[in-house]
Tab-separated table of C-alpha atoms and ligand atoms in Angstrom:
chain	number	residue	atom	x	y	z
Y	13	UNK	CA	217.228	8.476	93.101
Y	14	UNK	CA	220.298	7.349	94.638
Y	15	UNK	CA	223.884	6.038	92.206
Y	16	UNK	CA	223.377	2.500	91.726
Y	17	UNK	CA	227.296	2.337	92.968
Y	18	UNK	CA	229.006	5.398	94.867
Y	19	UNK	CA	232.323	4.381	95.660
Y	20	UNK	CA	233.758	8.006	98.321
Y	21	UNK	CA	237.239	8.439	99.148
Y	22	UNK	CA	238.732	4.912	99.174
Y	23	UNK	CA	242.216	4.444	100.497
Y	24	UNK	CA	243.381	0.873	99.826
Y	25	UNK	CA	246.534	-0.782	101.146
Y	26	UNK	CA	248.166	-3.691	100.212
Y	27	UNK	CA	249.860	-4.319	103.576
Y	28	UNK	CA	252.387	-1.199	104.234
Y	29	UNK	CA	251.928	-0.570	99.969
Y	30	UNK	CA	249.218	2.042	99.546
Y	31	UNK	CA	247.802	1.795	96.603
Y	32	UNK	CA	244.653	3.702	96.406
Y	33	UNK	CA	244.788	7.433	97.400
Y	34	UNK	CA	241.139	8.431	97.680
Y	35	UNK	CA	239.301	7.549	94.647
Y	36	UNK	CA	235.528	8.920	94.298
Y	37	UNK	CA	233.297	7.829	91.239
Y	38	UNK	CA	229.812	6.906	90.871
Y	39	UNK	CA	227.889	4.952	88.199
Y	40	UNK	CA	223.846	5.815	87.706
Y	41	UNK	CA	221.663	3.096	86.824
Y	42	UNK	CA	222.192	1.943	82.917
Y	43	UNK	CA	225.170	3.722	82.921
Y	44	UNK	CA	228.528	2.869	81.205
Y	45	UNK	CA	231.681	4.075	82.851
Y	46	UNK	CA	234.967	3.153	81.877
Y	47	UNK	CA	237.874	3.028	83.973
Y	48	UNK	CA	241.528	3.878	81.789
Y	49	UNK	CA	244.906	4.084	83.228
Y	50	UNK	CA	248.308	2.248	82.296
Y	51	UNK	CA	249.322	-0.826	84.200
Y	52	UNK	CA	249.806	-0.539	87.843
Y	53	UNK	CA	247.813	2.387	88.319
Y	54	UNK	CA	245.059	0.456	90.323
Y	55	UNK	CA	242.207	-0.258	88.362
Y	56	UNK	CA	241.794	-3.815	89.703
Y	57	UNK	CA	242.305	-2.597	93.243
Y	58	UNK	CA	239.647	-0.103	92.728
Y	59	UNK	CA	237.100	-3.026	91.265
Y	60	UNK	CA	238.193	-5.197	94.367
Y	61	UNK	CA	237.911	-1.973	97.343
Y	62	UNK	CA	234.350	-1.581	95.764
Y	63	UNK	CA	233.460	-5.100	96.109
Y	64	UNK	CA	235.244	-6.404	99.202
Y	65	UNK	CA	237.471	-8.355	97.622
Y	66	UNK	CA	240.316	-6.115	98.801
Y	67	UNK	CA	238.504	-4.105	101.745
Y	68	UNK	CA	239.183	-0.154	101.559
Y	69	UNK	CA	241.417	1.039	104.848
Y	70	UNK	CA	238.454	3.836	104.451
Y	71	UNK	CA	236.368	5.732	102.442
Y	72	UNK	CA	232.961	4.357	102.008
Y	73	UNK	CA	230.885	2.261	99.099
Y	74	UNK	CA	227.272	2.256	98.776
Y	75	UNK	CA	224.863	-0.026	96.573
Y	76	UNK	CA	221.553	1.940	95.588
Y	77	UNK	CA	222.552	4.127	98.671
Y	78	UNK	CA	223.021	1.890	100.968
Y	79	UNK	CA	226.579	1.467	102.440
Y	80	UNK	CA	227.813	-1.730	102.380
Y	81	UNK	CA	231.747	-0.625	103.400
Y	82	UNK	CA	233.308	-3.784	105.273
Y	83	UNK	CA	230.523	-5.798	103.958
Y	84	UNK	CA	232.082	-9.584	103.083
Y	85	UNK	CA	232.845	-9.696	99.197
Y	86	UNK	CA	229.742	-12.300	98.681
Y	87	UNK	CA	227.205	-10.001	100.255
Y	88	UNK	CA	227.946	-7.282	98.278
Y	89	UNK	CA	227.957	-9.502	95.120
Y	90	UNK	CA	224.266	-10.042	96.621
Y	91	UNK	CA	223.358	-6.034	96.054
Y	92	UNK	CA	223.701	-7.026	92.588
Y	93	UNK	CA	227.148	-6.304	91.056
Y	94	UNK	CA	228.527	-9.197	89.050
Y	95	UNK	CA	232.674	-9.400	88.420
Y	96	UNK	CA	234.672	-10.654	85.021
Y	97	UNK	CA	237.567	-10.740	86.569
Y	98	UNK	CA	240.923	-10.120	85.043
Y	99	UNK	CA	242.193	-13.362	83.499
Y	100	UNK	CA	238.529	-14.863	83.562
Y	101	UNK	CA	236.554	-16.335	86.181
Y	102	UNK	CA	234.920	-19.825	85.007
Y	103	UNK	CA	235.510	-23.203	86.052
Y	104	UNK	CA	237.747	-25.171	84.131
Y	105	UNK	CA	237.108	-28.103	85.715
Y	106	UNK	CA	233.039	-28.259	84.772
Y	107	UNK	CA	231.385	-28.050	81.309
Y	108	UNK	CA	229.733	-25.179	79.559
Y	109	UNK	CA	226.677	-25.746	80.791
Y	110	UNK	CA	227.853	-26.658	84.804
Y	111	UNK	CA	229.809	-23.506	84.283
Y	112	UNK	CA	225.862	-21.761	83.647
Y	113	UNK	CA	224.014	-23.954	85.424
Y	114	UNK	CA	226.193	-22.614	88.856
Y	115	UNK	CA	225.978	-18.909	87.779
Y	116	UNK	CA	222.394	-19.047	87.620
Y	117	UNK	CA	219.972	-16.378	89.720
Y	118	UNK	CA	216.032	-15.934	88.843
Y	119	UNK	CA	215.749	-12.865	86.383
Y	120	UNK	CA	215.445	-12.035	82.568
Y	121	UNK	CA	218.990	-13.436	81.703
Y	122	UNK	CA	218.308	-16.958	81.246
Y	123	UNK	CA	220.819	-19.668	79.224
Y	124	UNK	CA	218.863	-19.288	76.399
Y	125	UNK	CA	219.444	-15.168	76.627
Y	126	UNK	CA	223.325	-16.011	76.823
Y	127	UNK	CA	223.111	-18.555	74.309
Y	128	UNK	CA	222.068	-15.978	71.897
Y	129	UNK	CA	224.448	-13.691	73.113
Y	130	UNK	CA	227.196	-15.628	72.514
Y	131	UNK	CA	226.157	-18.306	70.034
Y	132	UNK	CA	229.452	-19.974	69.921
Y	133	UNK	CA	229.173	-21.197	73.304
Y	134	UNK	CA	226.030	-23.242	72.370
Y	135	UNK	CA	228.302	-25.708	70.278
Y	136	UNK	CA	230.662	-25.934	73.308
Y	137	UNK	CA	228.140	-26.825	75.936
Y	138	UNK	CA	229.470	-30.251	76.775
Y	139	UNK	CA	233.287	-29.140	76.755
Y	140	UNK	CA	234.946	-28.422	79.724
Y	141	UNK	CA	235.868	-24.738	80.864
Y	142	UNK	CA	240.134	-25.903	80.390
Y	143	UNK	CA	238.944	-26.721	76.294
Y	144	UNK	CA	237.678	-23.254	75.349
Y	145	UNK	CA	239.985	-20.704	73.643
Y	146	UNK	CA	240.100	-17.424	75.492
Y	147	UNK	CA	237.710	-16.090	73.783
Y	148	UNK	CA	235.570	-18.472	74.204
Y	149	UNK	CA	236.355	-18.181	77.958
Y	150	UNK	CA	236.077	-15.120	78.235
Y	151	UNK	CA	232.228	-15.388	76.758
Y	152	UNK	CA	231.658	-17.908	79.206
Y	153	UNK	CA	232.545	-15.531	82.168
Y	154	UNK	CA	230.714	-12.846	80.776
Y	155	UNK	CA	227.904	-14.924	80.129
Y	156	UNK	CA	228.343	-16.234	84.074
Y	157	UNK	CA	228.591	-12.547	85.328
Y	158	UNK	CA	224.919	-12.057	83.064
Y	159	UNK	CA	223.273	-14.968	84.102
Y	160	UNK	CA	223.066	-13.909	88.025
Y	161	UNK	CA	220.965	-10.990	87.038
Y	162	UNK	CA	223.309	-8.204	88.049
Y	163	UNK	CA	222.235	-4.482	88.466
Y	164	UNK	CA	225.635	-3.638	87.508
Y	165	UNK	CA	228.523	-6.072	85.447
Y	166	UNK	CA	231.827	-4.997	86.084
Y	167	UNK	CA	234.630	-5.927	82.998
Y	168	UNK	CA	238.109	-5.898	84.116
Y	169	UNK	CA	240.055	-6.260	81.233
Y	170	UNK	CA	237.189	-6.842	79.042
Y	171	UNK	CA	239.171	-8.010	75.802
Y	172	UNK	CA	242.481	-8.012	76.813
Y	173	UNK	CA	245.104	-10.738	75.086
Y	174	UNK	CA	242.189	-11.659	72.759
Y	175	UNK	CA	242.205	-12.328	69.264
Y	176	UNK	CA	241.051	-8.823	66.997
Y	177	UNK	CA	237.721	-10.924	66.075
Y	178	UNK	CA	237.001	-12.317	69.151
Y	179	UNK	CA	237.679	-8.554	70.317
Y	180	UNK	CA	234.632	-7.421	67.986
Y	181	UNK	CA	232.378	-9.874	69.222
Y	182	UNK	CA	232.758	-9.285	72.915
Y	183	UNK	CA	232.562	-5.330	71.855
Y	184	UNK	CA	229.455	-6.219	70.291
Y	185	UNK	CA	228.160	-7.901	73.256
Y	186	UNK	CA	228.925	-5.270	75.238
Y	187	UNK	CA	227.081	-2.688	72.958
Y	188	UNK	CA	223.917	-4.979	73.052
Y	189	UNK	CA	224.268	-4.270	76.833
Y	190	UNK	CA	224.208	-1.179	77.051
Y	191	UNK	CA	221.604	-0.765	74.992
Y	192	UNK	CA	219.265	-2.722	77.123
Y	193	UNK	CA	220.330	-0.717	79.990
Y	194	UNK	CA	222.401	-2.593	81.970
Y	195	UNK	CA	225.016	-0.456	83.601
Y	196	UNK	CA	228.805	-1.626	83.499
Y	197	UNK	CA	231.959	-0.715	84.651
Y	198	UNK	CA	234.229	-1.569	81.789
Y	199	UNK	CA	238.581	-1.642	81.925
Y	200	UNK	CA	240.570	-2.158	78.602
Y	201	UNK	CA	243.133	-0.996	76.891
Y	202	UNK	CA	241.322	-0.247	73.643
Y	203	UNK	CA	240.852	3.368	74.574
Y	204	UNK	CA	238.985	4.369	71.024
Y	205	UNK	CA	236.732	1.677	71.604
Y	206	UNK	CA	236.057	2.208	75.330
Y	207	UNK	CA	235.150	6.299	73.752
Y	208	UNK	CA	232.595	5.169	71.600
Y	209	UNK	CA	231.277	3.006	74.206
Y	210	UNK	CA	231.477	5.115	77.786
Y	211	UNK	CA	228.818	7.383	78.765
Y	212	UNK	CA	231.557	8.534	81.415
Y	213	UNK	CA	235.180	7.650	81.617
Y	214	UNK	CA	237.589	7.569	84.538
Y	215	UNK	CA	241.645	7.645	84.332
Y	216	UNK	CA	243.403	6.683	86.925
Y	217	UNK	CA	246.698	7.477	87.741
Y	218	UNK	CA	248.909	5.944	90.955
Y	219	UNK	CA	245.939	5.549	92.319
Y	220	UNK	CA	244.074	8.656	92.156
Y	221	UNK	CA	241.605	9.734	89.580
Y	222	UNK	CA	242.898	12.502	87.695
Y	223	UNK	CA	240.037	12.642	85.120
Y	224	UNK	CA	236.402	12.477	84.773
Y	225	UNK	CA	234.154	12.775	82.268
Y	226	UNK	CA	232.270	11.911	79.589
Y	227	UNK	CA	233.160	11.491	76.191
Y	228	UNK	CA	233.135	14.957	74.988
Y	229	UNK	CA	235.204	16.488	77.972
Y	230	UNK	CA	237.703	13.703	77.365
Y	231	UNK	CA	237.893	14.690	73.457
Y	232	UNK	CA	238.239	18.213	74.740
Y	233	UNK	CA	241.767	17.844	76.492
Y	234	UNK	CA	242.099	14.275	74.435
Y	235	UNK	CA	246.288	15.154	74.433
Y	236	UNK	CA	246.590	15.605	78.041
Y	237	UNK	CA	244.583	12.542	78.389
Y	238	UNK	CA	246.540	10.154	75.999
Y	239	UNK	CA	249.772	10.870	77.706
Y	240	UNK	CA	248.133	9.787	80.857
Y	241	UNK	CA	247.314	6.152	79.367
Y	242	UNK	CA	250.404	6.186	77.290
Y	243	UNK	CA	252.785	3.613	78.131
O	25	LIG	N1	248.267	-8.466	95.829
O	25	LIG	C1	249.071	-7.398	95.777
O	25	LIG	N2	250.025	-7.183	96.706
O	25	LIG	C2	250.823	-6.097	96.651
O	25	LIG	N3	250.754	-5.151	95.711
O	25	LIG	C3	249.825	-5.310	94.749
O	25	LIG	C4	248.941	-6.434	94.729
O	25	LIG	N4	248.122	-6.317	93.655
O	25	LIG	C5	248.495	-5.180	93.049
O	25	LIG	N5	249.512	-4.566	93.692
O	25	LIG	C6	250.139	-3.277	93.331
O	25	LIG	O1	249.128	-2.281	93.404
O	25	LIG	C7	249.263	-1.350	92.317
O	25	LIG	C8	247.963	-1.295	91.542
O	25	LIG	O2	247.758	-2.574	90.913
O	25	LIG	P1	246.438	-2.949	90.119
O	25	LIG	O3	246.493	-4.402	89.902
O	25	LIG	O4	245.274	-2.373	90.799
O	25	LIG	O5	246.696	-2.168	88.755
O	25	LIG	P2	245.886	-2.203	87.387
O	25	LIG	O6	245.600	-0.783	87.035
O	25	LIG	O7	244.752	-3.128	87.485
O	25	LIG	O8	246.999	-2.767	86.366
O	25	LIG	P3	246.834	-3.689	85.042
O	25	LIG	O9	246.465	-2.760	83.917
O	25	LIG	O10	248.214	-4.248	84.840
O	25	LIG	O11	245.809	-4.739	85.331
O	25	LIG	C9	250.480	-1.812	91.520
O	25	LIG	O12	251.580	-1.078	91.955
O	25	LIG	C10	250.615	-3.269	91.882
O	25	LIG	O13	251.954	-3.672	91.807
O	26	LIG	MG1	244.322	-4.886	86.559
């Protein structure tokens, strides 16, 4: 069986700046990988080479094997990989439930699923996107990402510049995930937490990935590791 995402020696420019110097990874099917590294480093750039957003000068990305490098950004989305992007993606202009209604593909994640996912978002169904806290918003694009029945959900920045409970609950979320099998490509800076969580981790450093592993090989040179995500 093929990786549900390969992403093979990516170089990624922005304009003369390159940024990404031949990153390789791959996630398997109910898989969590994590992706570490300080700011700068290029962990959005990698999420955006891999979905089109930011098209790799080379290297090559394939979706259940199949490669989909150059591909537009919204037919790759199609292959199933669903983006929380880095300072939230909803609408602030629409309500709760527009915000749902829009995300909406047929699968198993439904708005009731999400509801009881994220059960504070049921009291805020008739608010608009701009009236949620950030935590709230960031539910609501997580619960957007779920609700086009993704193979894989990539996190960028899953709790960042959140509150410590609304941390927990998203981290709980997350868990539940995994444990139904959804794979995920998850970026934070809560490193113990993103341990506990990863099957495999990835740091990257200016652009290249200088470890990879899962959770015991990172504990096993967890020094040499640290200093890389130290700021
Ligand atoms: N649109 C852009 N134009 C030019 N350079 C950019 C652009 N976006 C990012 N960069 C540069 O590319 C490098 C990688 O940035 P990237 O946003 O991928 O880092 P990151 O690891 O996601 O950082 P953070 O943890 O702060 O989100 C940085 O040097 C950044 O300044
Ligand atoms: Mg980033």
């Amino acid at each position: 069986m093929s990786a549900l995402l390969e992403a093979i020696e990516l170089h990624t420019f922005y304009g003369a700046s390159h940024v990404l110097h031949g990153v390789t990874f791959s996630i398997e099917p109910g898989q969590t990988v994590t992706l570490m590294g300080r700011n700068g480093m290029g962990k959005t750039t990698t999420i955006r080479s891999v979905l089109g957003l930011t098209p790799p000068r080379s290297g090559e990305v394939r979706v259940n094997g199949k490669p989909v490098t150059g591909w537009p950004a919204h037919r790759i989305a199609a292959e199933g990989i669903a983006l929380v992007p880095e300072g939230r993606g909803i609408f602030p202009s629409l309500s709760v439930r527009e915000n749902l209604l829009v995300a909406q593909r047929p699968g198993r994640w439904t708005e009731e699923r999400v509801l009881a996912l994220f059960p504070r978002l049921r009291d805020r169904l008739a608010h608009l996107g701009s009236q949620l806290s950030g935590g709230e918003q960031q539910m609501l694009s997580i619960a957007r990402a779920l609700l086009t029945n993704p193979r894989l959900v990539i996190l960028d920045g899953a709790t960042e510049g959140l509150a410590p409970l609304i941390r927990q609950e998203i981290w709980a979320a997350v868990r539940r995930l995994r444990d139904e099998g959804m794979a995920a490509l998850v970026v934070d800076k809560e490193v113990k937490t993103l341990l506990a969580l990863g099957d495999r981790h990835l740091i990257l450093l200016k652009g290249r990935v200088v470890f990879s592993g899962d959770t015991a090989a990172f504990r096993a040179r967890a020094e040499e590791n640290l200093g890389l995500l130290r700021a």
